[in-house]
Each structure stands twice: as structure tokens, then as C-alpha cells.
Coordinates of C-alpha atoms in Angstrom, one line a residue:
M1 CA 244.5 -82.2 122.9
G2 CA 244.1 -83.4 119.3
S3 CA 245.0 -81.1 116.4
L4 CA 242.4 -79.8 113.9
P5 CA 242.3 -81.3 110.4
A6 CA 244.2 -79.2 107.9
A7 CA 241.0 -78.2 106.1
A8 CA 239.3 -77.0 109.2
S9 CA 242.2 -74.8 110.4
P10 CA 241.3 -71.3 109.5
G11 CA 244.8 -69.8 109.4
P12 CA 246.0 -67.8 106.4
A13 CA 246.6 -69.8 103.3
A14 CA 249.4 -67.7 102.0
A15 CA 252.6 -66.7 103.7
A16 CA 252.6 -63.5 105.6
G17 CA 254.6 -61.9 102.8
A18 CA 251.7 -62.1 100.4
L19 CA 251.3 -58.3 100.3
G20 CA 251.7 -57.9 96.6
F21 CA 249.0 -55.7 95.0
S22 CA 247.9 -55.5 91.4
T23 CA 247.9 -52.2 89.7
A24 CA 244.2 -52.0 90.1
G25 CA 244.5 -52.7 93.8
Q26 CA 247.2 -50.0 94.2
L27 CA 245.1 -47.4 92.4
T28 CA 242.0 -48.3 94.4
V29 CA 243.8 -48.0 97.8
I30 CA 245.4 -44.7 96.8
G31 CA 242.1 -43.3 95.4
V32 CA 240.0 -44.4 98.4
C33 CA 242.6 -42.9 100.8
A34 CA 242.5 -39.6 98.9
L35 CA 238.7 -39.5 99.0
T36 CA 238.4 -40.4 102.7
A37 CA 240.9 -37.7 103.6
Y38 CA 238.9 -35.2 101.6
L39 CA 235.7 -36.2 103.4
A40 CA 237.4 -35.9 106.8
H41 CA 238.6 -32.4 105.9
L42 CA 235.0 -31.4 105.1
A43 CA 234.0 -33.0 108.4
L44 CA 231.5 -35.2 106.5
A45 CA 232.9 -38.6 107.5
V46 CA 235.5 -40.2 109.7
F47 CA 236.2 -43.8 110.5
N48 CA 236.9 -43.4 114.3
D49 CA 233.6 -43.5 116.1
G50 CA 235.3 -41.7 119.1
V51 CA 236.3 -38.7 116.9
R52 CA 232.9 -38.2 115.2
P53 CA 231.2 -36.5 118.2
F54 CA 234.0 -33.8 118.3
L55 CA 233.3 -32.8 114.7
L56 CA 230.1 -31.0 115.8
D57 CA 232.2 -28.5 117.9
F58 CA 234.5 -28.1 114.9
L59 CA 231.6 -27.4 112.5
Q60 CA 230.1 -24.9 114.9
G61 CA 233.4 -23.1 115.3
R62 CA 234.0 -24.0 119.0
T63 CA 237.3 -25.7 118.3
T64 CA 240.1 -25.6 115.8
R65 CA 241.5 -28.1 113.2
R66 CA 244.6 -28.6 115.3
A67 CA 242.6 -29.4 118.4
T68 CA 240.4 -31.8 116.6
G69 CA 243.4 -33.4 115.0
A70 CA 245.0 -33.9 118.4
V71 CA 241.9 -35.7 119.5
S72 CA 242.0 -37.9 116.4
F73 CA 245.7 -38.7 116.9
G74 CA 245.2 -39.6 120.5
L75 CA 242.3 -41.9 119.8
S76 CA 243.8 -43.5 116.7
A77 CA 247.6 -43.8 116.9
G78 CA 247.6 -46.9 119.1
F79 CA 245.3 -48.7 116.7
V80 CA 247.3 -47.8 113.6
F81 CA 250.7 -48.9 114.8
G82 CA 249.7 -51.5 117.4
L83 CA 246.9 -53.3 115.6
G84 CA 246.5 -52.1 112.0
A85 CA 250.1 -52.6 110.8
P86 CA 250.8 -55.9 112.6
M87 CA 247.5 -57.4 111.4
A88 CA 248.2 -56.4 107.8
L89 CA 251.7 -57.8 108.0
S90 CA 250.6 -61.1 109.6
S91 CA 247.5 -61.7 107.4
G92 CA 248.6 -60.2 104.1
V93 CA 245.3 -58.3 104.0
L94 CA 244.7 -54.6 104.6
N95 CA 242.3 -53.4 107.4
P96 CA 240.4 -50.2 108.2
W97 CA 242.7 -49.2 111.2
L98 CA 245.7 -49.0 108.8
V99 CA 243.9 -47.5 105.8
F100 CA 241.3 -45.2 107.3
L101 CA 242.4 -44.0 110.7
P102 CA 245.5 -42.1 109.3
T103 CA 243.3 -40.5 106.6
D104 CA 241.0 -39.2 109.3
L105 CA 244.0 -37.4 110.9
L106 CA 245.5 -36.2 107.6
G107 CA 242.2 -34.9 106.3
I108 CA 241.3 -33.1 109.6
L109 CA 244.7 -31.4 109.8
A110 CA 245.0 -30.4 106.2
P111 CA 244.7 -26.6 106.0
R112 CA 243.4 -26.6 102.4
K113 CA 240.8 -28.6 100.5
W114 CA 243.2 -29.6 97.7
L115 CA 245.9 -30.7 100.2
A116 CA 243.6 -33.2 102.0
P117 CA 243.3 -35.7 99.0
V118 CA 247.0 -35.2 98.2
L119 CA 248.0 -36.2 101.7
G120 CA 245.4 -39.1 101.8
G121 CA 246.7 -40.4 98.4
A122 CA 250.2 -40.2 99.7
W123 CA 249.3 -42.4 102.7
G124 CA 247.7 -44.9 100.3
A125 CA 251.0 -45.0 98.4
V126 CA 252.9 -45.6 101.7
V127 CA 250.5 -48.5 102.5
V128 CA 250.7 -50.3 99.2
F129 CA 254.4 -49.8 98.5
G130 CA 256.0 -49.2 102.0
L131 CA 254.2 -52.1 103.7
K132 CA 255.4 -54.6 101.0
G133 CA 259.0 -53.4 101.5
A134 CA 258.8 -53.7 105.2
N135 CA 257.3 -57.1 104.9
E136 CA 260.1 -58.3 102.7
V137 CA 262.8 -56.9 105.0
A138 CA 261.1 -58.6 108.0
H139 CA 261.1 -62.0 106.4
E140 CA 264.9 -61.8 105.8
L141 CA 265.5 -61.4 109.6
P142 CA 266.9 -64.4 111.5
V143 CA 263.7 -64.4 113.7
D144 CA 260.8 -64.2 111.4
F145 CA 258.2 -62.7 113.7
L146 CA 255.7 -62.0 110.9
T147 CA 255.3 -65.7 110.1
A148 CA 255.0 -66.4 113.8
M149 CA 252.1 -63.8 114.0
Q150 CA 250.1 -66.2 111.8
Q151 CA 249.5 -68.1 115.1
M152 CA 247.0 -65.4 116.0
A153 CA 244.5 -66.6 113.4
T154 CA 243.0 -69.6 115.2
P155 CA 242.4 -67.8 118.5
I156 CA 240.9 -64.8 116.8
L157 CA 238.5 -66.8 114.6
F158 CA 237.3 -69.4 117.2
L159 CA 237.0 -67.1 120.2
F160 CA 235.3 -64.5 118.1
T161 CA 232.6 -67.1 117.5
L162 CA 231.5 -66.7 121.1
F163 CA 230.6 -63.0 121.1
P164 CA 226.9 -63.6 120.8
V165 CA 227.1 -65.8 124.0
L166 CA 228.7 -62.9 125.9
A167 CA 226.1 -60.5 124.6
I168 CA 223.2 -62.8 125.6
S169 CA 224.7 -63.4 129.1
K170 CA 225.1 -59.7 129.7
Q171 CA 221.7 -58.7 128.6
F172 CA 219.5 -61.6 129.6
G173 CA 221.3 -63.4 132.3
R174 CA 223.3 -66.6 133.0
L175 CA 220.7 -69.2 132.0
P176 CA 220.1 -67.9 128.5
G177 CA 223.8 -67.3 128.1
A178 CA 224.6 -70.9 129.1
V179 CA 222.0 -72.2 126.6
A180 CA 223.5 -70.1 123.9
G181 CA 227.0 -71.4 124.8
V182 CA 226.0 -75.0 124.7
V183 CA 224.3 -74.5 121.3
E184 CA 227.3 -72.8 119.8
V185 CA 229.9 -75.3 121.1
A186 CA 227.7 -78.2 119.9
L187 CA 227.4 -76.6 116.4
V188 CA 231.2 -76.1 116.2
V189 CA 231.8 -79.8 117.1
V190 CA 229.2 -81.0 114.6
T191 CA 230.4 -78.7 111.8
M192 CA 234.1 -79.8 112.3
K193 CA 233.0 -83.5 112.2
L194 CA 230.5 -83.4 109.3
W195 CA 231.6 -80.5 107.2
P196 CA 235.4 -80.1 107.7
M197 CA 235.7 -77.7 104.7
V198 CA 233.4 -75.1 106.4
F199 CA 234.7 -72.7 109.0
A200 CA 233.2 -74.2 112.1
G201 CA 232.5 -70.8 113.7
A202 CA 230.1 -69.6 110.9
P203 CA 227.0 -71.7 111.8
A204 CA 227.7 -71.2 115.5
M205 CA 227.7 -67.4 115.1
A206 CA 224.6 -67.5 113.1
A207 CA 222.8 -69.5 115.8
G208 CA 224.1 -67.2 118.5
V209 CA 222.9 -64.0 116.8
L210 CA 219.5 -65.5 116.1
L211 CA 219.1 -66.5 119.7
L212 CA 220.0 -63.0 120.8
I213 CA 217.4 -61.5 118.4
G214 CA 214.9 -64.1 119.7
F215 CA 215.4 -63.2 123.3
A216 CA 215.2 -59.5 122.5
V217 CA 211.9 -59.9 120.6
A218 CA 210.5 -62.1 123.4
K219 CA 211.3 -59.5 125.9
D220 CA 209.7 -56.7 123.9
L221 CA 206.5 -58.8 123.4
R222 CA 206.3 -59.5 127.1
Q223 CA 206.7 -55.8 127.8
Q224 CA 204.0 -54.9 125.3
R225 CA 201.7 -57.5 126.8
R226 CA 202.2 -56.1 130.3
E227 CA 201.4 -52.6 129.0
R228 CA 198.2 -53.7 127.3
V229 CA 197.1 -55.4 130.5
R230 CA 197.9 -52.3 132.5
A231 CA 195.9 -50.1 130.1
A232 CA 192.9 -52.5 130.2
D233 CA 193.0 -52.4 134.0
E234 CA 193.0 -48.6 134.0
R235 CA 190.0 -48.5 131.6
M236 CA 188.1 -50.8 133.9
V237 CA 188.8 -48.6 136.9
T238 CA 187.6 -45.6 135.0
A239 CA 184.4 -47.3 134.0
D240 CA 183.7 -48.2 137.6
E241 CA 184.1 -44.7 139.1
Q242 CA 181.1 -43.1 140.9
P243 CA 179.0 -40.5 139.1
E244 CA 180.1 -37.9 141.6
A245 CA 183.7 -38.4 140.6
A246 CA 182.7 -38.0 136.9
D247 CA 181.0 -34.7 137.8
E248 CA 184.1 -33.5 139.5
R249 CA 186.1 -34.4 136.4
A250 CA 183.7 -32.5 134.2
E251 CA 183.9 -29.4 136.4
A252 CA 187.7 -29.6 136.3
A253 CA 187.6 -30.0 132.5
D254 CA 185.5 -26.8 132.2
K255 CA 187.9 -24.9 134.3
H256 CA 190.8 -26.2 132.2
A257 CA 189.0 -25.1 129.0
K258 CA 188.5 -21.6 130.4
A259 CA 192.1 -21.3 131.4
A260 CA 193.2 -22.5 128.0
A261 CA 191.0 -19.9 126.3
E262 CA 192.5 -17.1 128.4
G263 CA 196.0 -18.4 127.6
A264 CA 195.2 -18.5 123.8
T265 CA 194.1 -14.8 124.0
A266 CA 197.3 -13.9 125.8
A267 CA 199.4 -15.7 123.3
H268 CA 198.2 -13.4 120.6
E269 CA 199.7 -10.5 122.5
R270 CA 203.3 -12.0 122.7
P271 CA 205.7 -13.7 120.3
A272 CA 205.3 -17.4 119.8
V273 CA 208.0 -19.6 121.3
P274 CA 209.0 -22.7 119.3
D275 CA 208.4 -25.9 121.2
E276 CA 210.4 -28.2 118.9
D277 CA 212.8 -30.6 120.7
P278 CA 216.3 -29.2 120.1
M279 CA 217.7 -32.8 119.6
V280 CA 215.1 -33.5 116.9
S281 CA 216.1 -30.2 115.2
L282 CA 219.8 -31.2 115.4
F283 CA 219.2 -34.7 114.0
S284 CA 217.1 -33.3 111.1
A285 CA 219.8 -30.7 110.2
S286 CA 222.5 -33.3 110.3
A287 CA 220.6 -35.8 108.1
A288 CA 219.9 -33.0 105.6
R289 CA 223.6 -32.0 105.6
L290 CA 224.6 -35.6 104.7
R291 CA 221.9 -35.9 102.0
R292 CA 223.2 -32.7 100.3
H293 CA 226.5 -34.5 99.8
L294 CA 225.0 -37.7 98.6
P295 CA 227.1 -38.0 95.4
L296 CA 230.3 -37.9 97.5
F297 CA 229.0 -40.6 99.7
M298 CA 228.0 -42.7 96.7
A299 CA 231.6 -42.4 95.4
L300 CA 232.9 -43.4 98.8
G301 CA 230.6 -46.5 99.0
A302 CA 231.7 -47.5 95.5
G303 CA 235.4 -47.2 96.5
V304 CA 235.1 -49.1 99.8
C305 CA 233.1 -51.8 98.2
L306 CA 235.6 -52.2 95.4
L307 CA 238.4 -52.4 98.0
A308 CA 236.5 -55.3 99.6
Q309 CA 235.7 -57.0 96.3
L310 CA 239.4 -57.1 95.3
H311 CA 240.0 -59.3 98.5
I312 CA 242.9 -57.2 99.6
F313 CA 241.0 -55.7 102.5
G314 CA 239.1 -57.1 105.5
G315 CA 236.7 -55.2 107.7
G316 CA 238.0 -56.7 111.0
E317 CA 240.5 -59.1 112.6
A318 CA 238.5 -62.3 111.9
A319 CA 237.5 -61.2 108.4
S320 CA 241.1 -60.4 107.5
F321 CA 242.3 -63.9 108.3
L322 CA 239.3 -65.5 106.6
I323 CA 239.9 -63.5 103.4
A324 CA 243.6 -64.5 103.5
K325 CA 242.4 -68.1 103.6
G326 CA 240.1 -67.5 100.6
R327 CA 236.9 -68.0 102.7
T328 CA 235.1 -64.9 101.5
A329 CA 231.6 -66.3 102.3
E330 CA 232.5 -66.8 105.9
A331 CA 234.2 -63.4 106.0
A332 CA 231.0 -61.8 104.7
Q333 CA 229.0 -63.6 107.4
V334 CA 231.3 -62.4 110.2
D335 CA 231.3 -58.8 109.1
F336 CA 227.5 -58.9 108.5
Y337 CA 226.9 -59.9 112.1
R338 CA 229.5 -57.4 113.3
A339 CA 227.7 -54.6 111.6
F340 CA 224.6 -55.0 113.8
G341 CA 226.8 -54.2 116.9
F342 CA 227.9 -50.9 115.5
L343 CA 224.8 -49.7 113.5
P344 CA 223.1 -47.8 116.4
L345 CA 226.3 -46.1 117.4
I346 CA 227.1 -45.0 113.9
A347 CA 223.5 -43.8 113.3
T348 CA 223.2 -41.8 116.5
T349 CA 226.7 -40.2 116.2
A350 CA 226.1 -39.3 112.6
L351 CA 222.7 -37.7 113.4
A352 CA 224.2 -35.9 116.4
S353 CA 227.4 -34.6 114.6
G354 CA 226.5 -34.4 110.9
A355 CA 229.5 -36.7 110.1
Y356 CA 229.0 -40.2 108.8
G357 CA 231.2 -43.3 109.0
I358 CA 233.8 -43.9 106.4
A359 CA 232.4 -47.4 105.9
G360 CA 228.8 -46.4 106.6
F361 CA 227.1 -49.1 108.6
T362 CA 229.8 -51.5 107.3
F363 CA 227.3 -53.6 105.3
V364 CA 229.3 -52.6 102.3
Y365 CA 232.1 -55.0 103.4
P366 CA 230.2 -58.2 103.1
V367 CA 228.5 -57.0 99.9
G368 CA 231.9 -56.4 98.4
Y369 CA 233.4 -59.8 99.5
L370 CA 230.6 -61.7 97.7
L371 CA 230.4 -59.8 94.4
P372 CA 231.9 -61.4 91.3
S373 CA 233.0 -58.3 89.5
P374 CA 234.6 -55.0 90.3
W375 CA 232.0 -53.2 88.2
W376 CA 229.2 -54.7 90.3
A377 CA 231.1 -53.6 93.4
L378 CA 231.2 -50.0 92.2
V379 CA 227.5 -50.0 91.4
C380 CA 226.3 -51.9 94.5
G381 CA 228.6 -49.9 96.9
A382 CA 227.2 -46.6 95.6
L383 CA 223.6 -47.9 96.0
V384 CA 224.3 -49.2 99.5
F385 CA 225.6 -45.9 100.7
A386 CA 222.8 -44.0 99.0
A387 CA 220.2 -46.1 100.8
E388 CA 222.0 -45.7 104.1
V389 CA 222.3 -42.0 103.9
L390 CA 218.7 -41.5 102.7
A391 CA 217.3 -43.8 105.4
L392 CA 219.4 -42.3 108.2
S393 CA 216.6 -40.2 109.7
G394 CA 214.1 -43.2 109.6
I395 CA 216.7 -45.5 111.2
G396 CA 217.2 -43.0 114.0
R397 CA 213.4 -42.9 114.7
V398 CA 213.1 -46.7 114.6
L399 CA 216.0 -47.1 117.0
G400 CA 214.3 -44.6 119.3
G401 CA 211.3 -47.0 119.7
L402 CA 213.2 -50.2 120.0
P403 CA 215.0 -50.2 123.4
S404 CA 215.8 -54.0 123.3
V405 CA 217.4 -53.7 119.9
R406 CA 219.5 -50.8 121.1
D407 CA 220.5 -52.7 124.2
S408 CA 221.4 -55.8 122.1
S409 CA 223.6 -53.8 119.8
E410 CA 225.4 -52.2 122.8
Q411 CA 226.0 -55.7 124.2
L412 CA 227.1 -57.1 120.9
R413 CA 229.7 -54.3 120.5
G414 CA 231.0 -54.8 124.0
A415 CA 231.1 -58.6 123.5
I416 CA 233.1 -58.2 120.2
G417 CA 235.6 -56.1 122.0
A418 CA 236.0 -58.5 124.9
T419 CA 236.4 -61.6 122.8
L420 CA 238.9 -60.0 120.5
Q421 CA 240.9 -58.6 123.4
L422 CA 241.3 -62.1 124.8
A423 CA 241.9 -63.7 121.4
L424 CA 244.6 -61.1 120.5
L425 CA 246.4 -61.6 123.8
F426 CA 246.3 -65.4 123.5
G427 CA 247.3 -65.3 119.9
S428 CA 250.2 -62.9 120.7
L429 CA 251.5 -65.4 123.3
L430 CA 251.2 -68.2 120.8
A431 CA 253.2 -66.1 118.3
A432 CA 255.8 -65.4 121.0
Q433 CA 256.1 -69.1 121.7
A434 CA 256.6 -69.8 118.0
M435 CA 259.3 -67.2 117.5
G436 CA 261.2 -67.4 120.8
G437 CA 260.0 -70.1 123.1
G438 CA 260.0 -69.2 126.7
L439 CA 262.1 -66.1 126.1
G440 CA 259.6 -64.9 123.5
I441 CA 256.7 -65.4 126.0
L442 CA 258.7 -63.5 128.6
L443 CA 259.4 -60.6 126.3
V444 CA 255.9 -60.3 124.8
G445 CA 254.0 -61.0 128.0
G446 CA 256.3 -58.7 129.9
L447 CA 255.7 -55.9 127.4
Y448 CA 252.0 -56.4 127.7
L449 CA 252.1 -56.3 131.5
L450 CA 254.3 -53.2 131.4
N451 CA 251.8 -51.4 129.2
E452 CA 249.1 -52.3 131.7
A453 CA 251.2 -51.0 134.6
M454 CA 251.9 -47.7 132.7
G455 CA 248.3 -47.0 132.3
R456 CA 247.8 -48.5 128.8
V457 CA 250.0 -46.3 126.7
V458 CA 248.9 -48.6 123.9
V459 CA 245.2 -49.5 123.9
R460 CA 244.6 -53.0 125.2
S461 CA 243.4 -54.4 121.9
A462 CA 246.6 -53.4 120.1
A463 CA 249.0 -54.1 123.0
G464 CA 249.4 -57.8 122.2
P465 CA 250.3 -57.5 118.5
A466 CA 252.5 -54.5 119.2
A467 CA 254.3 -56.5 121.8
V468 CA 254.9 -59.3 119.3
V469 CA 256.5 -56.8 116.9
V470 CA 258.7 -55.2 119.5
G471 CA 259.6 -58.6 121.0
G472 CA 260.5 -59.9 117.6
V473 CA 262.9 -57.0 117.0
L474 CA 264.5 -57.6 120.5
L475 CA 265.0 -61.2 119.7
N476 CA 266.8 -60.3 116.5
V477 CA 269.0 -57.9 118.4
L478 CA 269.8 -60.7 120.9
Y479 CA 270.7 -62.9 117.9
W480 CA 273.1 -60.4 116.5
L481 CA 274.7 -60.1 119.9
D482 CA 275.1 -63.9 119.9
L483 CA 272.8 -64.2 122.9
F484 CA 269.9 -66.0 121.3
T485 CA 269.6 -68.9 118.9
P486 CA 266.4 -68.9 116.8
L487 CA 264.1 -71.9 117.2
T488 CA 264.2 -74.4 114.4
S489 CA 260.8 -75.5 113.0

């Protein structure tokens, strides 16, 4: 199998130790962490989608801070230490699992309002100063497992390209999925041949997402056409009915009118009972609660957008490696498509719980990547979040009437998870090969399988990168015991 040209290889441009932050970057990370912890304390926003539904019970007094914090820790710890930290160390770019999941927990557990931003800011300081120190120490080890982890970049980027194909196959069947797969692979090959400076997955992902939308729209149009035909048939049957049947309906209508009049008279004699849908009432109250805190959300949007604009932060695994390579346009495209997979989930959980997402619908990521100035990032980030919060009720209503769009988003989200799980596992084994040959594969693969056998103590997405870190430490211990000789490059 031939190797890719250097320009087409989407691995990080800098060494894994490129975790130095400017003063502006350090202050931004610390400030955003303080603000996100404060919002989590108020139960206004958290990053973990799994934690958000539990905040309704907390707001209504049915559970305590400690119990909600335990839920947050259980759902987040594996991602922080198994995925967030290894990804940041290997790519040199921060990610939301490392930055935002801990501030969820710290903000929820903080017993006082003033303590939440203090704890959040402290975590931000740990990230910008502690991570750099850990990185430098790791690079001094005989087995440099952080540099080996750069091998994860290519599997993540290229396998991530196929997530629209999986979504199409799941929702619309094998044939449309096969068509999408052929189109995407052909575009990757053509792009690598004709435009080697462009990340080959970008045009393929665009085509895949467009095909998914096209199939969904075609399905909705067919359904609407069937409903119109059915309605026309019913009208024809009604017009052809016998006069006797019409008389019977008229008599039934008279009886119904009399019963309704009697019911109206009785209604004056007893209290009125509201007939509003309780879910509609809950959604309206949640949307109103978020709008009341609009200035805080605008500040949050400004901070997150600035974090992305400084190019020290990536919204996902693929985007992190693209930003490390300096390919911000491709990173923006990747995160833009990814946002559509999570928009319905974030909107519905926000309306049901009264707590928004720390990154909103995540459109603020690609906006930040592409902006030329930090000042523009502050303004545009605030405006993006303001628009999202104000439009939340309308988005909920629109999603309620678009079943195919909701299904497509669900399939996209599942496909993203499936492709990244495979990419992270495959990339982790490549990293194991690079740092320890067969012994490295044995250790990393064995740790992954052990985690599976033990009921996934570490979530599957994080198990591979976590196994690389643990395997790298074990290889260094074996070296100090004179039982292992590091591979020479």
C-alpha cells in the first residue's frame, strides 16, 4: 500500500509538545473555565448532554448538589482522563472534554456562588500550566508515547469522513448507503490526486451530508404526497355518499350541538380545568428561564468563540488534529457538519431541563476558527449565542414537525460515535506499534480488551487513548528494569 504525499497527510504539523499558550490564551482559558463553572452552579448550562436532564430534578428540589455531582462525575470522568487529556497531549490543542467536563462537576458541587468561578478558574490554570509541564516531562521519557500518539491523527480524520455513509445506511437502507460510500471514496481519491494541499475528507463529507439531506427531503416529499392523495380520496368518498347518510350525519350533528350546549351550561357551575399540554408549558418555562439570563449566555458565547479563534482549542477529535496542522477551514467544515448531529439533542434537553449547552449548538466553534480577529470573535460569539437562545422555542417547534430531520440527526450522532470509536481504537494500536512494536500492541490491545471484559470501566471511546498512556508508562517501567529496549526510528 503506497504512502500518502506529505502535503496530503493530515497529521499534526507541530510536535506533540506544542502546548505553549500565550498570555492571552492563558487568560482566556482561565476566564472561560470560571464562567462555565458559574453557569453550571446556577444549573443554567453544562457541557455533558447526559447530565443536563438531571438538572431539572435539581432545580425542582428533588435531588441535591452532591447527588447531581455524583451523576456528573460518573458520566464525565472517563472522558476527561481517557480522552480529553490524551487528545490534548497528542495534538497540542485543547478540547471540550478536558476544559468543560471538569467545570461541570466543579460548578455543580460548589456550595457557594462565589466559589464556583474560583474553582473553575483554578481548573483552567491547571490546564494551561499543568498540562504543559506534564507534556515536557513525558517527552523526556525513554519511550515517548505522546509523540507515538500522533499516529491517531490519520485514522481519526479519514474514518471520520465516512460518518454520513453510516447515517444514510442506517436511515435509508443498504443501496443509498452504498451509493454514498462510492461517491465519498471517489471524491477522496480525486481530491488526493488533483488537490493534494486540500484535506481529502472535506469534499467527501460535504457530499455525504448533502446526500443525507437530499434523501430525507425526498422521503418527506413522498410522505406529503401520499397524505394529499389520501385526503383527496376521502373527499371523493364523502361527496359520493347517499343523501340518507347525509341526513343521519346532520341528525348526529344536532344531537352533538345540544350536548355541547348542556356541557357549556354545566361548565359555568364548576371551575375551569386548564387543558394546556404540560410538556408545552415546561418547554415555554425553560425557554423563558434561559432568555432571562441572556447576558450571561452572550458572555459565554464570546468566550468560547474567542477560545476557538485563538486556535488553541478544537471542538472534536478530528477538528483538534486539523487545527494542529493549521487547516482551520477544514476544521470549521468538520465541526459545522458535526453540529447538525447534536442540535436536536441539545435543543430538546435544554427545553426540557432549562439548562443549555456550554457550547450551545456548537456552531460557535466553526465561526471562531474562521474569524481573523479576537475582537470579531467576541462580538460574533455573543451574537451567535443570543440568536440561539432567542430562537430556542421556535427551533423546538420546527423539530417537532420534521420527523425525517430529527431521525437524520439521531443517525448522524450515532454514526459519528461509531466511526470515532473505530478510528480511536485503530489509531491507538498504531501508536502502540510506534512506541513498542509487538509488545506495545500486546499491552495496549490487552488493556482495551481487559476494559471490555470488566464491563467498560472506561467508556469505549476513551479506552484506546487511555490504554496508550498506561501502556507507555508500563514500557518506560520495563525500560528502567532493563527488560525493554525502545524502538529506534
